[in-house]
Coordinates of C-alpha atoms and ligand atoms in Angstrom, one line a residue:
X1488 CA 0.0 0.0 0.0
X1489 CA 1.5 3.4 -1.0
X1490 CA 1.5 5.7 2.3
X1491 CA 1.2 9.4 1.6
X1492 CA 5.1 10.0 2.8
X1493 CA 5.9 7.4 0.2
X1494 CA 4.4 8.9 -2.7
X1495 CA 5.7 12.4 -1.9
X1496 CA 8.9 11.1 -1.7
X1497 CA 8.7 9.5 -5.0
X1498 CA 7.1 12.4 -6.3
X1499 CA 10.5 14.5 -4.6
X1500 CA 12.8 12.8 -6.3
X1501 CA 11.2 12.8 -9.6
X1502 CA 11.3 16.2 -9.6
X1503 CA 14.8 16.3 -8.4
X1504 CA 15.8 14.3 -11.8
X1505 CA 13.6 16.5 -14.0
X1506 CA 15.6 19.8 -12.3
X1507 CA 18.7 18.4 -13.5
X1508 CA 17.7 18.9 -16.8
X1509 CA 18.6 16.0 -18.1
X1510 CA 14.9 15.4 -19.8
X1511 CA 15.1 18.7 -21.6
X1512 CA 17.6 17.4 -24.5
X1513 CA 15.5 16.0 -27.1
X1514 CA 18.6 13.4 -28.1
X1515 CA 17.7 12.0 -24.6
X1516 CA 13.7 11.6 -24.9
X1517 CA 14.7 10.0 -28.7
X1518 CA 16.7 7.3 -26.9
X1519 CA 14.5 6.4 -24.2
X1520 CA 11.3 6.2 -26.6
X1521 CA 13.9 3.7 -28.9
X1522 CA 14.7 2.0 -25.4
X1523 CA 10.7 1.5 -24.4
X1524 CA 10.1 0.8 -28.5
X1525 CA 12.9 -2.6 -27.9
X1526 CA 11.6 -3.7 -24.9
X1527 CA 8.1 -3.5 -25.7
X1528 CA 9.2 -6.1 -29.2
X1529 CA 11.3 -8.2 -26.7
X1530 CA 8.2 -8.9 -24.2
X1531 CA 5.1 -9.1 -26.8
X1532 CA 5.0 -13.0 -25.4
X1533 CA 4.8 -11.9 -22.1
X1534 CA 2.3 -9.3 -22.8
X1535 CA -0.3 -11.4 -24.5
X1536 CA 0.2 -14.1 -22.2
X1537 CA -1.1 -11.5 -19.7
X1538 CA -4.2 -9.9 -21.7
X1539 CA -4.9 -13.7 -22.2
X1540 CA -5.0 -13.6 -18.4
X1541 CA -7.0 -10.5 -17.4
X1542 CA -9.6 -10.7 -20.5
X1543 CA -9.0 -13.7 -22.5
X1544 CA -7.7 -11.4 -25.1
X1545 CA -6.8 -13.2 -28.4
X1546 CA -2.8 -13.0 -29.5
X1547 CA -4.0 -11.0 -32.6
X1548 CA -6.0 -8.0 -30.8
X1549 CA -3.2 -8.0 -28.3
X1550 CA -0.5 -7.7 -30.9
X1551 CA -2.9 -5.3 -33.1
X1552 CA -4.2 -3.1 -30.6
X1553 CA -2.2 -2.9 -27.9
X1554 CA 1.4 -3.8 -28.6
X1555 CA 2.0 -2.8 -32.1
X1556 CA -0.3 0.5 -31.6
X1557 CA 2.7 1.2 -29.0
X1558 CA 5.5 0.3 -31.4
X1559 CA 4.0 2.1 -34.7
X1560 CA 3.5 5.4 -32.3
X1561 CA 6.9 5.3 -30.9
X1562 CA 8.3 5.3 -34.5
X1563 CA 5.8 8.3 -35.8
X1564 CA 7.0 9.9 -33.1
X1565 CA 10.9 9.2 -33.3
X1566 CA 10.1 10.8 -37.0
X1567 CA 8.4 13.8 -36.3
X1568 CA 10.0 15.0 -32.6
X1569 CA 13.0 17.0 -33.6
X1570 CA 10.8 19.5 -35.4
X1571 CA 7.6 19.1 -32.8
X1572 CA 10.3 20.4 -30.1
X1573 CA 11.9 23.0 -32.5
X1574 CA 11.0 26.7 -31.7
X1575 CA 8.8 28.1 -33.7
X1576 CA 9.1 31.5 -35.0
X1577 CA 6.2 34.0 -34.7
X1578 CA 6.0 37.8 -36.5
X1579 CA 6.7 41.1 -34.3
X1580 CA 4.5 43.8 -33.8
X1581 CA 5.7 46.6 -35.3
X1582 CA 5.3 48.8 -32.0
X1583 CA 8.1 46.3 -30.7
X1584 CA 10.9 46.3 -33.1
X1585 CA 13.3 45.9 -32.7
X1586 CA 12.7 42.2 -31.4
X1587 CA 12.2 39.2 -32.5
X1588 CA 9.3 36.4 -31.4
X1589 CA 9.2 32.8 -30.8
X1590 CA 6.9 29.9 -29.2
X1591 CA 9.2 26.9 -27.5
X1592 CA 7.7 23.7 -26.5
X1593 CA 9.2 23.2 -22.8
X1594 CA 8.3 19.8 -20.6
X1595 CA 5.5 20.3 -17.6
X1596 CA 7.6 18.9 -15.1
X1597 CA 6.5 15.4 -13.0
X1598 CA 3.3 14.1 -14.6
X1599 CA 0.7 11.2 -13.4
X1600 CA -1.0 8.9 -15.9
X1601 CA -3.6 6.5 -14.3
X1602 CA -5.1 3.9 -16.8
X1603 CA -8.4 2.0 -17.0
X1604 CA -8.3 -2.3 -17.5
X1605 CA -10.1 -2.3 -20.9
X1606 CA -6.7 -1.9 -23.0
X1607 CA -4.6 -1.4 -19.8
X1608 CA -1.5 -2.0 -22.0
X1609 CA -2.1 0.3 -24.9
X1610 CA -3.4 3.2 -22.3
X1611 CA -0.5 3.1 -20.3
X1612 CA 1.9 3.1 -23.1
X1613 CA 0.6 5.5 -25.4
X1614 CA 0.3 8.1 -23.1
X1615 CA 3.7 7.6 -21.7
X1616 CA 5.0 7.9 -25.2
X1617 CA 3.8 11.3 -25.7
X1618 CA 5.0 12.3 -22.0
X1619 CA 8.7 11.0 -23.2
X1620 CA 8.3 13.1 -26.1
X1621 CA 7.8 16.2 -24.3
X1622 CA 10.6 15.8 -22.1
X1623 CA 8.5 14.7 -18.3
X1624 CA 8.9 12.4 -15.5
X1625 CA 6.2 10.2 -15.4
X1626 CA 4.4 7.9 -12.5
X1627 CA 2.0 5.5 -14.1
X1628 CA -1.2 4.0 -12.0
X1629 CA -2.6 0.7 -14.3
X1630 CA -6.1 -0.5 -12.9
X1631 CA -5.9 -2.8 -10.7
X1632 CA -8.6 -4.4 -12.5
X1633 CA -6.3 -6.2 -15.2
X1634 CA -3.1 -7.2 -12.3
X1635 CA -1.5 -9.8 -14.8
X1636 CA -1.0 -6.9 -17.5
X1637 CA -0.1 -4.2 -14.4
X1638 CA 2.2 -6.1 -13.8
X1639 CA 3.6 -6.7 -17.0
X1640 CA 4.0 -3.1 -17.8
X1641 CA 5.3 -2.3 -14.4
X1642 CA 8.2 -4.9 -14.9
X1643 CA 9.0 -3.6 -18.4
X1644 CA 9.0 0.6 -17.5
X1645 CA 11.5 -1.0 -14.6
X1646 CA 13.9 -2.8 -17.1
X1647 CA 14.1 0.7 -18.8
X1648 CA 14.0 3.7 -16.7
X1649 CA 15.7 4.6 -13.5
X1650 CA 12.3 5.5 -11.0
X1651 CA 13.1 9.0 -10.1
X1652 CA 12.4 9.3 -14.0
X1653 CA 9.9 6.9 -14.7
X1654 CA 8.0 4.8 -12.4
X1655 CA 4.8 2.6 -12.2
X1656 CA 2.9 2.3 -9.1
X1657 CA 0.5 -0.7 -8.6
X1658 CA -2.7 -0.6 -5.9
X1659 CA -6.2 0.3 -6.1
X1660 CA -8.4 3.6 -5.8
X1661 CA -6.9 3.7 -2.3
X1662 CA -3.1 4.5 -4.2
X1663 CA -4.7 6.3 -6.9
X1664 CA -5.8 8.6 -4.1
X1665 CA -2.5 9.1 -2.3
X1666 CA -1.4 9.8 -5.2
X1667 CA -3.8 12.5 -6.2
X1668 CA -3.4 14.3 -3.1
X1669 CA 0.1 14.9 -4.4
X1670 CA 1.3 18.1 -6.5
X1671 CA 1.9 16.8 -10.3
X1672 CA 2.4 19.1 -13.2
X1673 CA -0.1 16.8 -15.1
X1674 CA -2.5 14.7 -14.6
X1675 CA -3.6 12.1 -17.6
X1676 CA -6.8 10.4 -16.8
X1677 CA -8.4 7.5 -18.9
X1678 CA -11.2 6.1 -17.4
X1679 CA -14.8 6.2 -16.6
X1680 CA -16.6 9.8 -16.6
X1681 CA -18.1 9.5 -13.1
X1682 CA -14.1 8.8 -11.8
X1683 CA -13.1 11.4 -14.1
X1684 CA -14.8 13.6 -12.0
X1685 CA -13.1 12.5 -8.8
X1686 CA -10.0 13.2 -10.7
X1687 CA -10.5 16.5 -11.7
X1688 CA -11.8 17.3 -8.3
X1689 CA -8.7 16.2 -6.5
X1690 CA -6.7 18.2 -9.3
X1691 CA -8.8 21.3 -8.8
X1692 CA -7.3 21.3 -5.0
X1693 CA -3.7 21.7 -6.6
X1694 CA -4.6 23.6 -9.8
X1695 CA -3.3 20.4 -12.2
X1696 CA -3.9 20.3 -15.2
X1697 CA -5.8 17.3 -16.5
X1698 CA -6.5 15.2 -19.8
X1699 CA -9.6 13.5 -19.0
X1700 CA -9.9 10.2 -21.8
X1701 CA -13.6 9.5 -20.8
X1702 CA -16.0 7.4 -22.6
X1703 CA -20.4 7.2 -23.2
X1704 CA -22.8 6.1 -25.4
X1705 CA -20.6 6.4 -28.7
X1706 CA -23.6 6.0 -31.5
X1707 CA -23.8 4.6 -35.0
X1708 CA -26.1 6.0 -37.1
X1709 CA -27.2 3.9 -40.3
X1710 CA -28.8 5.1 -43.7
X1711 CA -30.3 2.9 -46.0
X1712 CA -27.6 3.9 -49.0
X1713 CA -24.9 1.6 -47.4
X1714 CA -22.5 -0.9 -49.0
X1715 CA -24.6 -3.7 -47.0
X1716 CA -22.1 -6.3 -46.2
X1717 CA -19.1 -4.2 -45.3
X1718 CA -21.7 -1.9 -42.7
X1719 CA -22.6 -5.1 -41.2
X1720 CA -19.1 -6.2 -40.9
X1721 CA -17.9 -3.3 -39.2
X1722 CA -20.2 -2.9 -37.2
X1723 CA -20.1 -6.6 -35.8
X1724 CA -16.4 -6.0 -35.3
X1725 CA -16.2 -2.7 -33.5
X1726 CA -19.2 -3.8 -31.5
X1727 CA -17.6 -6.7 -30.1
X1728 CA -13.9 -6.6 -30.3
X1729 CA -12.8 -7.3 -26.9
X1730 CA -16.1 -7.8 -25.9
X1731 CA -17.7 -5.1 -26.4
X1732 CA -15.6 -3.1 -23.5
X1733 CA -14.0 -0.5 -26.0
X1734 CA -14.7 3.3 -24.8
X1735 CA -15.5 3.8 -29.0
X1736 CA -17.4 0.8 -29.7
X1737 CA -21.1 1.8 -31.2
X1738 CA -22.9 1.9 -28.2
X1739 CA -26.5 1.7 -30.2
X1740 CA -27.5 1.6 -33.2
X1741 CA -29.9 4.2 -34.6
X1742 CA -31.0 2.0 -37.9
X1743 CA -33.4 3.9 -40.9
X1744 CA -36.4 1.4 -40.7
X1745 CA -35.9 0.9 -44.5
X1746 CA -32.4 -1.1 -43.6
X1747 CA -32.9 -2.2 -40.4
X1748 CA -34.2 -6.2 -41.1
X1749 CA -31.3 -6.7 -44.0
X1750 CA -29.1 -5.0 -41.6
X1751 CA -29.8 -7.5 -38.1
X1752 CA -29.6 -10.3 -40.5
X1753 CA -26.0 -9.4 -41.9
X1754 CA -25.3 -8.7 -38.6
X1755 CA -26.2 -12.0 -37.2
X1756 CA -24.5 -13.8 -40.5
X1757 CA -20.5 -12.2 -39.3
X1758 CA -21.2 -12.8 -35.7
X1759 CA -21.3 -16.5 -36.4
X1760 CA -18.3 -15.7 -39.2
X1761 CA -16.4 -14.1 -36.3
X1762 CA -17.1 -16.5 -33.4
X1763 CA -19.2 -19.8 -34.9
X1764 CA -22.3 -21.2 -33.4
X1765 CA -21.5 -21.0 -30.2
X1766 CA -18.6 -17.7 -29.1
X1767 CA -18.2 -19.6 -25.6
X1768 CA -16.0 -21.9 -27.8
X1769 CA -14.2 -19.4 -29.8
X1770 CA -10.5 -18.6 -29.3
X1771 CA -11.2 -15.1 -30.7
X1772 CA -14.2 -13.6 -28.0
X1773 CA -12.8 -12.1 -25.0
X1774 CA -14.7 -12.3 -21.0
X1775 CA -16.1 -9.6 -19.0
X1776 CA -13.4 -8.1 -17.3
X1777 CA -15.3 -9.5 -13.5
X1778 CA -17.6 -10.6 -11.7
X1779 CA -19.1 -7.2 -11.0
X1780 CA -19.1 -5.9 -14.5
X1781 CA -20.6 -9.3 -15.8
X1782 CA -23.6 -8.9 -13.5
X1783 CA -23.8 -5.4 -14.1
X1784 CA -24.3 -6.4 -17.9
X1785 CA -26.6 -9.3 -17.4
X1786 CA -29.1 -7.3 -16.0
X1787 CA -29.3 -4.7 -19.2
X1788 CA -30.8 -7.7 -20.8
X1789 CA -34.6 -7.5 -21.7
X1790 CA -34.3 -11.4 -22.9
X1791 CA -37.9 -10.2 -24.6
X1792 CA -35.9 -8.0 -26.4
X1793 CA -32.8 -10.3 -27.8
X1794 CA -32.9 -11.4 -31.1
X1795 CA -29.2 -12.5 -31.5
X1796 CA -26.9 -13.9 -28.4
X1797 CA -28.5 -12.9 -25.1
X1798 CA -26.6 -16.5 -23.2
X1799 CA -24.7 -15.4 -20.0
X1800 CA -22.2 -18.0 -18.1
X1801 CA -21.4 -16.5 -14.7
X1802 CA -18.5 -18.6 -14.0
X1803 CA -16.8 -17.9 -17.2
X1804 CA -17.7 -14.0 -17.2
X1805 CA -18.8 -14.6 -20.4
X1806 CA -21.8 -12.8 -22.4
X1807 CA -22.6 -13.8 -25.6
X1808 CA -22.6 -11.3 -28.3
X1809 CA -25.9 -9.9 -28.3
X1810 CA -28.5 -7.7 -30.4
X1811 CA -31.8 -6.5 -28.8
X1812 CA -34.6 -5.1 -30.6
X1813 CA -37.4 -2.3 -30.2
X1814 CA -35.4 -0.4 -28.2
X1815 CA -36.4 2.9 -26.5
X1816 CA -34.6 5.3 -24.0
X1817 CA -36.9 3.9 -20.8
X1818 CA -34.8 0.6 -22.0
X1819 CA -32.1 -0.1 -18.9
X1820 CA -29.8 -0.7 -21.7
X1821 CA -29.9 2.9 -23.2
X1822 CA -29.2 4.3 -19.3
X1823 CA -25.8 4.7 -19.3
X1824 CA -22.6 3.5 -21.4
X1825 CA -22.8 -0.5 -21.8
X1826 CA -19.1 -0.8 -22.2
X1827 CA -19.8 -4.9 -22.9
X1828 CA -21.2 -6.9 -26.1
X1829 CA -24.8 -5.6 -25.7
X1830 CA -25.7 -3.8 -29.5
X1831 CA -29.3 -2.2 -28.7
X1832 CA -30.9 -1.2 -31.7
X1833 CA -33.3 2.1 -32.1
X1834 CA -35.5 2.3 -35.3
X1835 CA -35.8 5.7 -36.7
X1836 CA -37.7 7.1 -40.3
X1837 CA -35.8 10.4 -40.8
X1838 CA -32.3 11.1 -40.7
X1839 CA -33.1 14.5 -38.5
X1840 CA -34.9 12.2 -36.0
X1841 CA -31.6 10.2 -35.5
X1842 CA -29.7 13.3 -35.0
X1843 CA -32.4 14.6 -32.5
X1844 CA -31.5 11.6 -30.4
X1845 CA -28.1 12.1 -30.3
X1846 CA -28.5 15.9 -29.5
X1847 CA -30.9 14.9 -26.5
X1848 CA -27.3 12.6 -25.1
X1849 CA -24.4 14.3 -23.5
X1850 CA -21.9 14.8 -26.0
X1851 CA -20.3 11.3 -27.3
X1852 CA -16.2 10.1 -27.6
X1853 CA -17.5 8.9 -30.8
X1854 CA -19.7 9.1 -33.6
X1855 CA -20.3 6.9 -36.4
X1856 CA -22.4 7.4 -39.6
X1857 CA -23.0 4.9 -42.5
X1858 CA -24.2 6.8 -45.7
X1859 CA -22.6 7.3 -49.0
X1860 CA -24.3 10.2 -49.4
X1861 CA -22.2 13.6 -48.8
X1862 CA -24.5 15.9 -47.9
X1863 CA -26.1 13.5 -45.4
X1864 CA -22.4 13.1 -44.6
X1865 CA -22.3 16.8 -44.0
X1866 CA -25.6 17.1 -42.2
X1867 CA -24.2 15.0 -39.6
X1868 CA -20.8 16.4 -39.2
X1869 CA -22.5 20.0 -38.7
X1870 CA -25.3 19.3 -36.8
X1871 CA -23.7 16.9 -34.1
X1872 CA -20.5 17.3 -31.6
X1873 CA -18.7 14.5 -30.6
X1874 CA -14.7 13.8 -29.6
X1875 CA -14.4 11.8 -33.2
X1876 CA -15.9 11.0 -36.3
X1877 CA -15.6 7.7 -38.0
X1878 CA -17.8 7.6 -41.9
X1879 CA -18.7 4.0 -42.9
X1880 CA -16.5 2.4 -40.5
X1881 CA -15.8 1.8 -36.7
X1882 CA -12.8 2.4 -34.4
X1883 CA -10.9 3.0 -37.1
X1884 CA -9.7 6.3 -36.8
X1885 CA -8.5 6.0 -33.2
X1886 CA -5.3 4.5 -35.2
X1887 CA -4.3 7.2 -36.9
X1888 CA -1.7 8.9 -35.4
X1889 CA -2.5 12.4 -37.2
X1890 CA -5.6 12.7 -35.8
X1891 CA -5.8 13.6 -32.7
X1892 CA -8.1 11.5 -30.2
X1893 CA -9.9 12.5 -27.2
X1894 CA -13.6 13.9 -26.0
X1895 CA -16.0 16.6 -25.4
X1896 CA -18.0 17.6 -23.1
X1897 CA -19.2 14.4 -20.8
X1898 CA -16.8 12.3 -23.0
X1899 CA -14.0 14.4 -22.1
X1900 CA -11.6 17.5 -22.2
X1901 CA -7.9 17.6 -24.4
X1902 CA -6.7 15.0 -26.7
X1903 CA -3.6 12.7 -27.8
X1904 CA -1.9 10.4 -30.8
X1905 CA 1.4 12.0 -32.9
X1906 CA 1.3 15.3 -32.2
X1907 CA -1.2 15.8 -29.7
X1908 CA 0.7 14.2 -27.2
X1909 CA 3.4 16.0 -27.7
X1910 CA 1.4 19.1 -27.2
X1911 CA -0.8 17.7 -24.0
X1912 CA 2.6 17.4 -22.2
X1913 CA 3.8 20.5 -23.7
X1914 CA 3.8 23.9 -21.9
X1915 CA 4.2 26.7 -25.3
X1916 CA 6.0 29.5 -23.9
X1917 CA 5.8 32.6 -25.6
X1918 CA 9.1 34.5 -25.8
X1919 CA 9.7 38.2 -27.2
X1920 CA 13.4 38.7 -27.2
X1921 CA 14.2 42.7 -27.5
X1922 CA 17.2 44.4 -28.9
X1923 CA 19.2 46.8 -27.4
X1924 CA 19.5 49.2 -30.2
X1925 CA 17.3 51.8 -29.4
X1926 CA 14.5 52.3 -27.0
X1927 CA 11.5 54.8 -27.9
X1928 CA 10.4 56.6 -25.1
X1929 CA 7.0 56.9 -25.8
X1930 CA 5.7 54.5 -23.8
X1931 CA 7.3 56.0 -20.5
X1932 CA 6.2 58.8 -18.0
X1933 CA 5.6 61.7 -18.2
X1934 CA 3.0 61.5 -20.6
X1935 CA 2.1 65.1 -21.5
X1936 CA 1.5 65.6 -25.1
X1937 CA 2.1 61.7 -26.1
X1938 CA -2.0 61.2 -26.1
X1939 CA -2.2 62.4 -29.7
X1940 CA 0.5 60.5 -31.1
X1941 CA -0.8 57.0 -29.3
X1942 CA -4.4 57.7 -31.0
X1943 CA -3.0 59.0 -34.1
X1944 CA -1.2 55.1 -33.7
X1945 CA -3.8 53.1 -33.3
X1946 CA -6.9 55.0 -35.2
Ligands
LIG3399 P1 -12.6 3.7 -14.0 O1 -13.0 5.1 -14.2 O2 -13.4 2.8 -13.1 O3 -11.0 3.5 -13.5 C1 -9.9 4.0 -14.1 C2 -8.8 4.2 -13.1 O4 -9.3 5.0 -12.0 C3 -8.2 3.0 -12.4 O5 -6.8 3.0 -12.5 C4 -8.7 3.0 -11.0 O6 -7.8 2.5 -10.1 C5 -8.9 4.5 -10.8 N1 -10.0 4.7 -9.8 C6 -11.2 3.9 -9.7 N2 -12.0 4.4 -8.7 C7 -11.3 5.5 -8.2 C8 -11.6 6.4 -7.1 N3 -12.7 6.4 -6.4 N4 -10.6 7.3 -6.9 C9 -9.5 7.4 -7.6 N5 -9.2 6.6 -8.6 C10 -10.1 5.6 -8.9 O7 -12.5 3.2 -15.5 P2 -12.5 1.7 -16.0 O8 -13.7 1.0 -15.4 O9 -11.1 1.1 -15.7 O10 -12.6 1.9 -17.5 C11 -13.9 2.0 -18.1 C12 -14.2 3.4 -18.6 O11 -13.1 4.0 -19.2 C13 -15.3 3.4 -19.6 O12 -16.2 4.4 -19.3 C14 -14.6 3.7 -20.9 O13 -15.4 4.4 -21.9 C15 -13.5 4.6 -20.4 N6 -12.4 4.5 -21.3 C16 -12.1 5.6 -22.1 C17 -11.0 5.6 -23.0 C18 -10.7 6.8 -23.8 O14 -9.6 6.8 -24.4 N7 -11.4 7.9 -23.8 C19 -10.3 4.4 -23.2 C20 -10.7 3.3 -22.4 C21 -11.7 3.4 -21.5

């Protein structure tokens, strides 16, 4: 258990490392990112064999989206930092020359990252890569909720870094809190939007900064003009890829009545594709993370509602992939974020309607819209506000690393990926350097008879 003395002290000498400057040389940050970038090819084994533990991950999702995500943002970043972290040069006024101005990128100091379990590798890593970038100490909290992969990363960050420059703490909300009663320079939160909360209240107390990566009801909006088979397909996959307990899987689907029955039926056709008869048996369906989230999930089934899946084995935490039909917002289901393999479906007639329903939720992490249509394309992009956008696909664009991913409103404040990390654990100071070869006197006392000539300046 981490006392309060403890994690000041670990916070102290953190910050005793980042004083010596050491962090500020971008040669530096480029080696450690190639250091983390080797170890996290040497232990892939070693980390699948872990996600296989905590959420009967398959090797393939492991390596796709948590390992190699890691690896392929580690190298976009190697490529791009030298310029990220390069002053930038900005124009003088004219009523300052001589001078010259520039914006430089300097490191926020000591920053905490605390994870959630649904990709606990991946949402340690990725943040810490942008944290590197930038030139910070870091302490990472993983959730206790996935201890085989917690583990994992804390023994890899401690085969690379010395801890008063990069550290992982393990424990539950009880460490979390310790730590948040500390001073960071940063705090980078991915989790739920009820802890976010606790988060940013415990950061107001020490003006911190935060990144709040939240999730909610992300939804998928369908149009009968669709490419049929591939809408189906991507939707089945993003819906239950790890089980459903993605913070951008389509949380419900809002289906134009003219689509809907082809639609379900597709749908059910790739689930079996995916999984077979029976997903208990397949090698490629994850569990329910516990026991608490399993029963939590279990009881958002209407079983008069399911038309695919709807079988629930306690002792396995497993849910099958399900569909339920008829859905309205009184439904359980449509309460709060399902964050499990539960795909409620919502009939609608008129493309305004759908977006009506979405305006009457708190702002989603994601949005997704199948339509070939532009305009309708267009409709939706203007009249809805969400973190990200994905057209006739799912999850997808959380992979690229030039855009940059995060939320808004309920679903979250700042972003990250390439760039944006760099610039989330950026401070941009402003700096107007002025030359000693004259100096007007205009500006200083006494003022008599200078009036005329400042309004004559700026009329
Ligand atoms: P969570 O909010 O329960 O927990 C996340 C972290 O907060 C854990 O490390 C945990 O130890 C800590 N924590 C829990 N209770 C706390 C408390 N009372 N005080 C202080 N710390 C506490 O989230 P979760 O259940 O791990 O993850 C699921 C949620 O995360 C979903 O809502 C999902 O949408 C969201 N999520 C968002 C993203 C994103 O990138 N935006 C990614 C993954 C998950």
């Amino acid at each position: 258990m981490l006392t309060t003395n403890k994690a000041a002290q670990l916070i102290q000498k953190q910050r005793i490392f980042f004083q010596k400057d050491t962090t500020k040389s971008v040669d530096f940050r480029m080696r450690q990112l190639k250091i983390l970038q080797s170890e996290l090819k040497a232990n892939q084994e070693e980390i699948v064999k872990a996600l296989q533990q905590d959420l009967n991950k398959p090797a393939f999702e492991s390596i796709a989206s948590e390992v190699a995500y890691g690896i392929e943002e580690i190298k976009y970043t190697l490529k791009h930092l030298k310029s990220w972290a390069k002053p930038t040069k900005a124009s003088t006024l004219l009523t300052q020359l001589p001078a010259s101005s520039q914006v430089m990128a300097e490191p926020l100091g000591v920053v905490l990252i605390i994870g959630p379990w649904n990709y606990p590798f991946q949402l340690m890593i990725a943040p810490l890569i942008g944290a590197i970038a930038a030139g910070n100490c870091a302490i990472l909290k993983p959730s206790e909720l996935a201890p085989a992969t917690a583990k994992i990363v804390s023994q890899i960050i401690e085969k690379c870094f010395i801890s008063d420059y990069i550290t992982v703490v393990e424990g539950d909300k009880d460490t979390t809190q310790e730590l948040l009663a500390q001073k960071f320079d940063h705090i980078f939160f991915t989790g739920g939007t009820k802890i976010g909360q606790i988060i940013m209240e415990a950061a107001a107390k020490q003006l911190t900064p935060v990144t709040l990566e939240l999730g909610g009801k992300s939804p998928c909006i369908v149009e009968p003009d669709i490419h049929l088979d591939y809408t189906a397909r991507r939707i089945a996959w993003g819906k239950f890829i790890n089980a459903g307990q993605t913070c951008i899987a389509p949380d419900y689907l809002l289906v134009h009545r003219q689509i809907k029955q082809p639609l379900l039926d597709k749908i059910k056709d790739y689930i079996s594709e995916f999984y077979g008869e029976n997903p208990a048996e397949s090698p490629d369906y994850c569990r329910i993370i516990n026991h608490h989230h399993w029963q939590r999930l279990q009881a958002l089934i209407d079983p008069d509602k399911v038309i695919i899946g709807g079988d629930c084995q306690e002792d396995e935490r497993y849910i099958a992939p399900t569909v339920m039909d008829n859905v309205t917002w009184e439904d359980a289901v449509m309460e709060d974020e399902i964050f499990g393999p539960i795909l409620p479906i919502v009939e609608y007639s008129d493309l305004n309607e759908a977006i009506a329903q979405v305006n009457g939720q708190p702002k989603p992490l994601a949005l997704y819209l199948f339509s070939k249509d532009k305009q309708k394309q267009n409709r939706v992009l203007q009249a809805t506000s969400s973190g990200g956008v994905c057209l006739n696909d799912t999850i997808m664009h959380i992979a690229s690393p030039t855009l940059p991913f995060g939320g808004v409103g309920q679903s979250g404040m700042g972003a990250y990926h390439g760039k944006a990390s760099f610039d989330t654990f950026s401070h941009y100071k402003s700096v107007l350097n002025r030359s000693f070869l004259f100096d007007l006197k205009l500006r200083y006392p006494p003022y008599d008879g200078k009036l005329k000539f400042l309004n004559w300046l700026f009329r």
